[in-house]
Amino acid sequence: MERGSRDSFTRMGTLGIEEECFVVDDDGRPTSGTDDLVYEYDPPEILEGRLDHELFKFVIETQTPLIEDPADARETLLEIRRALVDHATDHGYRIAAAGLHPLAKWQELEHAEKPRYRSQLDRIQYPQHRNTTAGVHVHVGVDDADKAVWIANELRWFVPIILALSANSPYWNGYDTGLQSARAKIFEALPNTGMPTYFEDYEAFDRFERRMLETESIRDRGELWYDVRPHTAHGTVELRTPDGQADPEIILAFVEYAHALVEALAEEYEDGADGYGRDHRRELLDENKWRAIRHGHEASLIDREMEGTIDLGELVDRECERLGIDGIKRVYERDSGAERQRRLLEEEGPDALCESLLLGTE
């Protein structure tokens, strides 16, 4: 039974980025390609050990190497993306990204053969059989285990901000859901997902993780699929909330924001701040997440004091000023991915929509 450790938390501010993407054909439609790209053909050197498939054979995942300096995040992400696109092109595929592929119909797509996923399908059944989701995970290194748990507690309130900004999945199984991020709602049907509860300290989180493993509630710690979690193997806090994105600038805006948030919260922890996490009811955090899922860029969220509401635009302005960042402001000022998808489908049709989702590498 593989376990993480308190001793994993040794470095502050490092980064890692995981992206789930779609393997598509020449017309941009989902196709089974991960057997070829992951197993049949050797990937480019930079992708060795950093390329894997997900539940469906049309969903593929990349991981960046450890990014020591946040200034290197852009080139590292682009290098990984270029390698993936080149690898796919060499073998007759293309790569796309969104929270859900708008033309994917889960009943018509192949599941992976990997024993881990076969076990999940058998155990979870329908919610996993239909799970065609693709997201982005950002890891930020933290140099103390208790600090990491405290930061993860605090980050729960910020999760809906990132989700609302990232909303890029209005269509599921050929249907306009009326949501901005249907991915988030589809994924929440799985066990051990969504907004986590509050943990007093690392010992409390470790006790929970151990109990989940010992009671066979999960097969490995990776099946704790919450929106934010301390990663007890990598020594990071992992934010798992954004929808997949074709445009790398949007990913990099979330990376910038996640890094700035973790650094700022680390300072609060070191200064002995009480924080808000202990007083944040999960039900109210869930309400904010629902607002992000339903309304995206138009969301109004319950404020951090849980006393009133604040529009996403005003919140983005405040966060950029507070943290000295600007990426999420640029994301907010453009059309959301969900609205862009709807407009393209209505005005130009499915071919243009599929073309718009192809992975950007510049």
Coordinates of N, CA and C in Angstrom, one line a residue, residues 45-217:
E45 N 11.9 12.4 -26.2 CA 12.6 12.2 -24.9 C 12.0 13.0 -23.7
I46 N 11.6 14.3 -24.0 CA 11.0 15.1 -22.9 C 9.8 14.5 -22.3
L47 N 9.1 13.6 -23.1 CA 7.8 13.0 -22.6 C 8.0 11.7 -22.0
E48 N 9.2 11.2 -22.0 CA 9.5 9.8 -21.4 C 9.2 9.9 -19.9
G49 N 8.3 9.0 -19.5 CA 7.8 9.0 -18.1 C 6.9 10.1 -17.7
R50 N 6.5 10.9 -18.7 CA 5.6 12.1 -18.5 C 4.4 12.0 -19.4
L51 N 4.1 10.9 -20.0 CA 3.0 10.7 -20.9 C 2.2 9.5 -20.5
D52 N 0.9 9.7 -20.3 CA 0.0 8.6 -19.9 C -1.4 8.8 -20.5
H53 N -2.2 7.7 -20.4 CA -3.5 7.9 -20.9 C -4.4 7.9 -19.7
E54 N -5.7 8.3 -19.9 CA -6.7 8.4 -18.9 C -7.7 7.2 -19.1
L55 N -8.9 7.4 -18.6 CA -9.9 6.3 -18.6 C -10.3 5.9 -20.0
F56 N -10.5 6.9 -20.9 CA -10.9 6.7 -22.3 C -9.6 6.7 -23.2
K57 N -9.7 6.0 -24.3 CA -8.5 5.9 -25.2 C -8.3 7.1 -26.0
F58 N -9.2 8.1 -25.8 CA -9.0 9.4 -26.5 C -8.5 10.5 -25.6
V59 N -8.3 10.2 -24.4 CA -7.8 11.2 -23.4 C -6.4 10.8 -23.0
I60 N -5.5 11.8 -23.1 CA -4.1 11.6 -22.9 C -3.6 12.7 -21.9
E61 N -2.6 12.3 -21.1 CA -2.2 13.3 -20.1 C -0.7 13.5 -20.2
T62 N -0.2 14.7 -20.0 CA 1.2 15.1 -19.9 C 1.5 15.7 -18.6
Q63 N 2.7 15.5 -18.1 CA 3.2 16.2 -16.9 C 4.5 16.9 -17.3
T64 N 4.7 18.1 -16.8 CA 5.9 18.8 -17.0 C 7.0 18.2 -16.0
P65 N 8.3 18.4 -16.4 CA 9.3 18.2 -15.3 C 9.1 19.2 -14.2
L66 N 9.8 18.9 -13.1 CA 9.8 19.9 -12.0 C 10.3 21.2 -12.5
I67 N 9.5 22.3 -12.2 CA 9.9 23.6 -12.6 C 10.4 24.4 -11.4
E68 N 11.7 24.6 -11.4 CA 12.3 25.2 -10.2 C 12.0 26.6 -10.1
D69 N 12.0 27.3 -11.2 CA 11.8 28.8 -11.2 C 10.5 29.1 -12.0
P70 N 9.5 29.8 -11.3 CA 8.3 30.1 -12.0 C 8.5 30.8 -13.4
A71 N 9.6 31.5 -13.5 CA 9.8 32.2 -14.8 C 10.0 31.2 -16.0
D72 N 10.3 29.9 -15.6 CA 10.5 28.9 -16.7 C 9.2 28.2 -17.0
A73 N 8.1 28.5 -16.4 CA 6.8 27.8 -16.6 C 6.4 27.8 -18.1
R74 N 6.5 29.0 -18.7 CA 6.0 29.2 -20.0 C 6.7 28.3 -21.0
E75 N 8.0 28.4 -21.0 CA 8.7 27.6 -22.0 C 8.6 26.1 -21.7
T76 N 8.6 25.7 -20.4 CA 8.4 24.3 -20.1 C 7.1 23.8 -20.6
L77 N 6.0 24.5 -20.3 CA 4.7 24.1 -20.8 C 4.7 24.0 -22.3
L78 N 5.2 25.0 -23.0 CA 5.2 25.0 -24.5 C 6.0 23.8 -25.1
E79 N 7.1 23.6 -24.4 CA 8.0 22.5 -24.9 C 7.3 21.1 -24.8
I80 N 6.6 20.9 -23.7 CA 5.8 19.7 -23.5 C 4.7 19.6 -24.6
R81 N 4.0 20.7 -24.8 CA 2.9 20.7 -25.7 C 3.4 20.5 -27.2
R82 N 4.5 21.1 -27.5 CA 5.1 20.9 -28.9 C 5.4 19.4 -29.1
A83 N 6.0 18.8 -28.0 CA 6.4 17.4 -28.1 C 5.2 16.5 -28.3
L84 N 4.2 16.8 -27.6 CA 3.0 16.0 -27.7 C 2.3 16.1 -29.1
V85 N 2.2 17.4 -29.6 CA 1.6 17.6 -30.9 C 2.4 16.9 -32.0
D86 N 3.8 17.1 -31.9 CA 4.6 16.4 -32.9 C 4.5 14.9 -32.9
H87 N 4.5 14.4 -31.7 CA 4.4 12.9 -31.5 C 3.0 12.4 -32.1
A88 N 2.0 13.2 -31.8 CA 0.7 12.8 -32.4 C 0.7 12.9 -33.9
T89 N 1.2 14.0 -34.4 CA 1.2 14.2 -35.9 C 2.0 13.1 -36.6
D90 N 3.1 12.7 -36.0 CA 3.9 11.7 -36.6 C 3.2 10.4 -36.8
H91 N 2.1 10.2 -36.0 CA 1.4 8.9 -36.0 C 0.0 9.0 -36.4
G92 N -0.3 10.2 -37.1 CA -1.6 10.3 -37.7 C -2.7 10.9 -36.8
Y93 N -2.4 11.5 -35.8 CA -3.4 12.1 -34.8 C -3.2 13.6 -34.7
R94 N -4.2 14.2 -34.1 CA -4.1 15.6 -33.6 C -4.4 15.6 -32.1
I95 N -4.2 16.8 -31.5 CA -4.5 16.9 -30.1 C -5.3 18.2 -29.9
A96 N -6.4 18.0 -29.1 CA -7.3 19.1 -28.7 C -7.4 19.2 -27.2
A97 N -8.0 20.3 -26.8 CA -8.2 20.5 -25.3 C -9.5 21.3 -25.0
A98 N -10.2 20.8 -24.0 CA -11.3 21.5 -23.4 C -11.7 20.7 -22.2
G99 N -12.7 21.2 -21.4 CA -13.1 20.4 -20.3 C -13.8 19.1 -20.7
L100 N -14.6 19.2 -21.7 CA -15.2 18.0 -22.4 C -15.2 18.3 -23.9
H101 N -14.9 17.2 -24.6 CA -15.0 17.4 -26.1 C -16.4 17.5 -26.5
P102 N -16.8 18.6 -27.2 CA -18.3 18.8 -27.5 C -18.9 17.7 -28.3
L103 N -18.1 17.0 -29.1 CA -18.7 15.9 -29.9 C -18.5 14.5 -29.4
A104 N -17.9 14.4 -28.2 CA -17.7 13.1 -27.7 C -18.9 12.5 -27.1
K105 N -19.2 11.2 -27.5 CA -20.4 10.5 -26.9 C -19.8 9.2 -26.2
W106 N -19.9 9.2 -24.9 CA -19.2 8.2 -24.2 C -19.6 6.8 -24.5
Q107 N -20.8 6.6 -25.0 CA -21.2 5.2 -25.3 C -20.5 4.7 -26.5
E108 N -20.0 5.6 -27.4 CA -19.3 5.2 -28.6 C -17.8 5.1 -28.5
L109 N -17.3 5.4 -27.3 CA -15.8 5.5 -27.2 C -15.3 4.4 -26.4
E110 N -14.0 4.1 -26.6 CA -13.4 2.9 -26.0 C -12.7 3.3 -24.7
H111 N -12.9 2.4 -23.7 CA -12.2 2.6 -22.4 C -10.8 2.0 -22.5
A112 N -9.9 2.5 -21.7 CA -8.6 2.0 -21.6 C -8.5 0.6 -21.0
E113 N -7.5 -0.2 -21.3 CA -7.4 -1.6 -20.8 C -6.6 -1.6 -19.5
K114 N -6.0 -0.5 -19.1 CA -5.1 -0.5 -18.0 C -5.8 -1.1 -16.7
P115 N -5.2 -2.0 -16.0 CA -5.9 -2.6 -14.8 C -6.5 -1.6 -13.9
R116 N -5.8 -0.5 -13.6 CA -6.3 0.5 -12.7 C -7.6 1.0 -13.1
Y117 N -7.8 1.3 -14.4 CA -9.1 1.9 -14.9 C -10.1 0.8 -15.0
R118 N -9.7 -0.4 -15.3 CA -10.7 -1.5 -15.3 C -11.3 -1.7 -13.9
S119 N -10.4 -1.7 -12.9 CA -10.9 -1.8 -11.6 C -11.8 -0.7 -11.2
Q120 N -11.5 0.5 -11.6 CA -12.4 1.7 -11.3 C -13.7 1.5 -12.0
L121 N -13.7 1.1 -13.2 CA -15.0 0.9 -13.9 C -15.9 -0.2 -13.2
D122 N -15.2 -1.2 -12.8 CA -16.0 -2.3 -12.1 C -16.5 -1.8 -10.8
R123 N -15.7 -1.0 -10.1 CA -16.1 -0.6 -8.7 C -17.1 0.6 -8.8
I124 N -16.9 1.6 -9.7 CA -17.7 2.8 -9.7 C -18.9 2.7 -10.6
Q125 N -18.8 1.9 -11.6 CA -19.8 1.7 -12.6 C -20.2 3.0 -13.4
Y126 N -21.5 3.3 -13.5 CA -22.0 4.3 -14.5 C -21.3 5.6 -14.4
P127 N -21.0 6.2 -13.2 CA -20.4 7.5 -13.2 C -19.0 7.5 -13.8
Q128 N -18.3 6.4 -13.7 CA -17.0 6.3 -14.3 C -17.1 6.0 -15.8
H129 N -18.0 5.2 -16.2 CA -18.2 4.8 -17.6 C -18.4 6.0 -18.5
R130 N -19.0 7.1 -17.9 CA -19.4 8.2 -18.8 C -18.4 9.4 -18.6
N131 N -17.3 9.1 -17.9 CA -16.4 10.2 -17.4 C -15.4 10.6 -18.5
T132 N -15.9 11.4 -19.5 CA -15.0 11.8 -20.6 C -14.3 13.2 -20.3
T133 N -14.1 13.5 -19.0 CA -13.6 14.8 -18.6 C -12.1 15.0 -18.9
A134 N -11.7 16.2 -19.0 CA -10.3 16.6 -19.1 C -10.0 17.9 -18.4
G135 N -9.1 17.8 -17.5 CA -8.8 19.0 -16.6 C -7.3 19.4 -16.6
V136 N -7.0 20.3 -15.8 CA -5.6 20.8 -15.6 C -5.3 20.8 -14.1
H137 N -4.2 20.3 -13.7 CA -3.7 20.2 -12.3 C -2.4 21.0 -12.2
V138 N -2.4 21.9 -11.2 CA -1.2 22.7 -10.9 C -0.7 22.3 -9.5
H139 N 0.5 21.9 -9.5 CA 1.2 21.6 -8.2 C 2.1 22.8 -7.8
V140 N 2.1 23.2 -6.6 CA 3.0 24.2 -6.0 C 3.7 23.6 -4.8
G141 N 5.0 23.6 -4.8 CA 5.7 23.0 -3.7 C 5.6 23.8 -2.4
V142 N 5.5 23.1 -1.3 CA 5.4 23.7 0.0 C 6.4 23.0 0.9
D143 N 7.1 23.7 1.8 CA 8.2 23.2 2.5 C 7.9 22.7 3.9
D144 N 6.6 22.5 4.2 CA 6.2 22.0 5.5 C 4.9 21.3 5.4
A145 N 4.7 20.2 6.0 CA 3.5 19.4 5.8 C 2.2 20.1 6.4
D146 N 2.4 20.6 7.6 CA 1.3 21.2 8.3 C 0.9 22.5 7.5
K147 N 1.9 23.2 7.0 CA 1.6 24.4 6.2 C 0.9 24.1 5.0
A148 N 1.2 23.0 4.3 CA 0.5 22.5 3.1 C -0.9 22.3 3.4
V149 N -1.3 21.6 4.5 CA -2.7 21.3 4.8 C -3.4 22.6 5.1
W150 N -2.8 23.5 5.8 CA -3.4 24.8 6.1 C -3.7 25.6 4.8
I151 N -2.7 25.6 3.9 CA -2.9 26.3 2.7 C -4.0 25.7 1.9
A152 N -4.1 24.3 1.8 CA -5.1 23.6 1.1 C -6.5 24.0 1.7
N153 N -6.6 24.1 3.0 CA -7.9 24.5 3.6 C -8.3 25.9 3.1
E154 N -7.4 26.8 3.1 CA -7.7 28.2 2.7 C -8.0 28.2 1.2
L155 N -7.3 27.4 0.4 CA -7.5 27.5 -1.1 C -8.9 27.1 -1.5
R156 N -9.6 26.4 -0.6 CA -11.0 25.9 -1.0 C -11.9 27.1 -1.4
W157 N -11.7 28.3 -0.8 CA -12.6 29.4 -1.2 C -12.2 29.9 -2.6
F158 N -10.9 29.8 -2.9 CA -10.4 30.3 -4.2 C -10.7 29.4 -5.4
V159 N -11.0 28.1 -5.1 CA -11.3 27.2 -6.2 C -12.4 27.6 -7.2
P160 N -13.5 28.2 -6.7 CA -14.6 28.6 -7.6 C -14.1 29.7 -8.5
I161 N -13.2 30.6 -8.1 CA -12.7 31.7 -8.9 C -12.0 31.1 -10.2
I162 N -11.2 30.1 -9.9 CA -10.4 29.5 -11.0 C -11.4 28.7 -11.9
L163 N -12.3 28.0 -11.3 CA -13.3 27.3 -12.1 C -14.1 28.2 -13.0
A164 N -14.6 29.3 -12.4 CA -15.4 30.2 -13.2 C -14.6 30.8 -14.4
L165 N -13.4 31.1 -14.2 CA -12.5 31.7 -15.2 C -12.2 30.6 -16.3
S166 N -12.1 29.4 -15.9 CA -11.7 28.3 -16.8 C -12.8 27.7 -17.6
A167 N -14.1 28.1 -17.2 CA -15.3 27.3 -17.7 C -15.2 27.1 -19.3
N168 N -15.1 25.9 -19.7 CA -14.8 25.6 -21.1 C -15.4 24.2 -21.5
S169 N -16.7 24.0 -21.0 CA -17.3 22.7 -21.3 C -18.8 22.8 -21.2
P170 N -19.4 23.5 -22.2 CA -20.9 23.6 -22.2 C -21.6 22.3 -22.7
Y171 N -20.9 21.5 -23.5 CA -21.5 20.4 -24.2 C -21.1 19.1 -23.6
W172 N -22.0 18.2 -23.4 CA -21.7 16.8 -23.0 C -22.6 15.8 -23.7
N173 N -21.9 14.8 -24.3 CA -22.7 13.8 -25.0 C -23.6 14.3 -26.1
G174 N -23.1 15.4 -26.7 CA -23.9 16.0 -27.8 C -25.0 16.9 -27.4
Y175 N -25.0 17.3 -26.1 CA -26.1 18.1 -25.6 C -25.6 19.4 -24.9
D176 N -26.3 20.5 -25.2 CA -25.9 21.7 -24.5 C -26.5 21.7 -23.1
T177 N -25.7 21.6 -22.1 CA -26.1 21.4 -20.7 C -26.7 22.7 -20.1
G178 N -26.5 23.8 -20.7 CA -26.8 25.1 -20.1 C -25.9 25.5 -19.0
L179 N -24.8 24.7 -18.8 CA -23.8 25.0 -17.8 C -22.6 25.6 -18.5
Q180 N -21.7 26.3 -17.8 CA -20.5 26.8 -18.3 C -19.4 25.7 -18.2
S181 N -19.4 25.0 -17.1 CA -18.4 23.9 -16.9 C -19.2 22.6 -16.5
A182 N -19.7 21.9 -17.6 CA -20.3 20.6 -17.3 C -19.3 19.6 -16.8
R183 N -18.0 19.8 -17.2 CA -17.0 18.9 -16.8 C -17.0 18.7 -15.3
A184 N -17.0 19.9 -14.6 CA -17.0 19.9 -13.1 C -18.1 19.1 -12.5
K185 N -19.3 19.2 -13.1 CA -20.5 18.5 -12.6 C -20.4 17.0 -12.9
I186 N -20.0 16.6 -14.1 CA -19.8 15.2 -14.5 C -18.8 14.6 -13.6
F187 N -17.7 15.2 -13.4 CA -16.6 14.7 -12.5 C -17.1 14.5 -11.1
E188 N -17.9 15.4 -10.6 CA -18.4 15.3 -9.2 C -19.2 14.0 -8.9
A189 N -19.7 13.4 -10.0 CA -20.5 12.1 -9.8 C -19.6 11.0 -9.3
L190 N -18.3 11.1 -9.4 CA -17.4 10.1 -8.9 C -17.2 10.3 -7.4
P191 N -16.9 9.2 -6.7 CA -16.6 9.3 -5.2 C -15.3 10.1 -5.0
N192 N -15.2 10.7 -3.8 CA -14.0 11.4 -3.4 C -13.6 12.6 -4.3
T193 N -14.7 13.3 -4.7 CA -14.4 14.5 -5.6 C -15.0 15.7 -4.9
G194 N -14.9 16.8 -5.6 CA -15.5 18.1 -5.2 C -14.7 18.8 -4.2
M195 N -15.4 19.6 -3.4 CA -14.8 20.4 -2.3 C -14.5 19.6 -1.1
P196 N -13.2 19.5 -0.7 CA -12.9 18.7 0.5 C -13.3 19.4 1.8
T197 N -13.3 18.6 2.8 CA -13.6 19.2 4.1 C -12.3 19.8 4.7
Y198 N -12.5 20.4 5.9 CA -11.4 21.1 6.6 C -10.6 20.0 7.4
F199 N -9.3 20.1 7.3 CA -8.4 19.2 8.1 C -7.6 20.1 9.1
E200 N -7.5 19.6 10.3 CA -6.8 20.4 11.4 C -5.3 20.5 11.1
D201 N -4.7 19.5 10.6 CA -3.3 19.5 10.4 C -2.9 18.3 9.5
Y202 N -1.6 18.2 9.3 CA -1.1 17.1 8.5 C -1.5 15.7 9.1
E203 N -1.4 15.6 10.4 CA -1.7 14.3 11.0 C -3.2 13.9 10.7
A204 N -4.1 14.9 10.7 CA -5.5 14.6 10.5 C -5.7 14.2 9.0
F205 N -5.0 14.8 8.1 CA -5.1 14.4 6.7 C -4.5 13.1 6.4
D206 N -3.3 12.8 7.0 CA -2.7 11.6 6.9 C -3.5 10.4 7.4
R207 N -4.2 10.7 8.6 CA -5.0 9.7 9.2 C -6.2 9.3 8.2
F208 N -6.8 10.4 7.6 CA -7.8 10.2 6.7 C -7.4 9.4 5.4
E209 N -6.2 9.8 4.9 CA -5.7 9.1 3.7 C -5.5 7.6 4.0
R210 N -4.9 7.4 5.2 CA -4.6 6.0 5.6 C -5.8 5.2 5.8
R211 N -6.8 5.8 6.4 CA -8.1 5.1 6.6 C -8.8 4.7 5.3
M212 N -8.8 5.6 4.4 CA -9.4 5.4 3.0 C -8.7 4.2 2.4
L213 N -7.4 4.1 2.5 CA -6.6 3.0 1.9 C -6.9 1.7 2.7
E214 N -6.9 1.7 4.0 CA -7.0 0.5 4.8 C -8.4 -0.1 4.7
T215 N -9.4 0.8 4.5 CA -10.8 0.3 4.3 C -11.2 0.0 2.9
E216 N -10.2 0.1 2.0 CA -10.3 -0.2 0.6 C -11.4 0.7 0.0
S217 N -11.5 1.9 0.5 CA -12.4 2.9 -0.1 C -11.8 3.4 -1.4

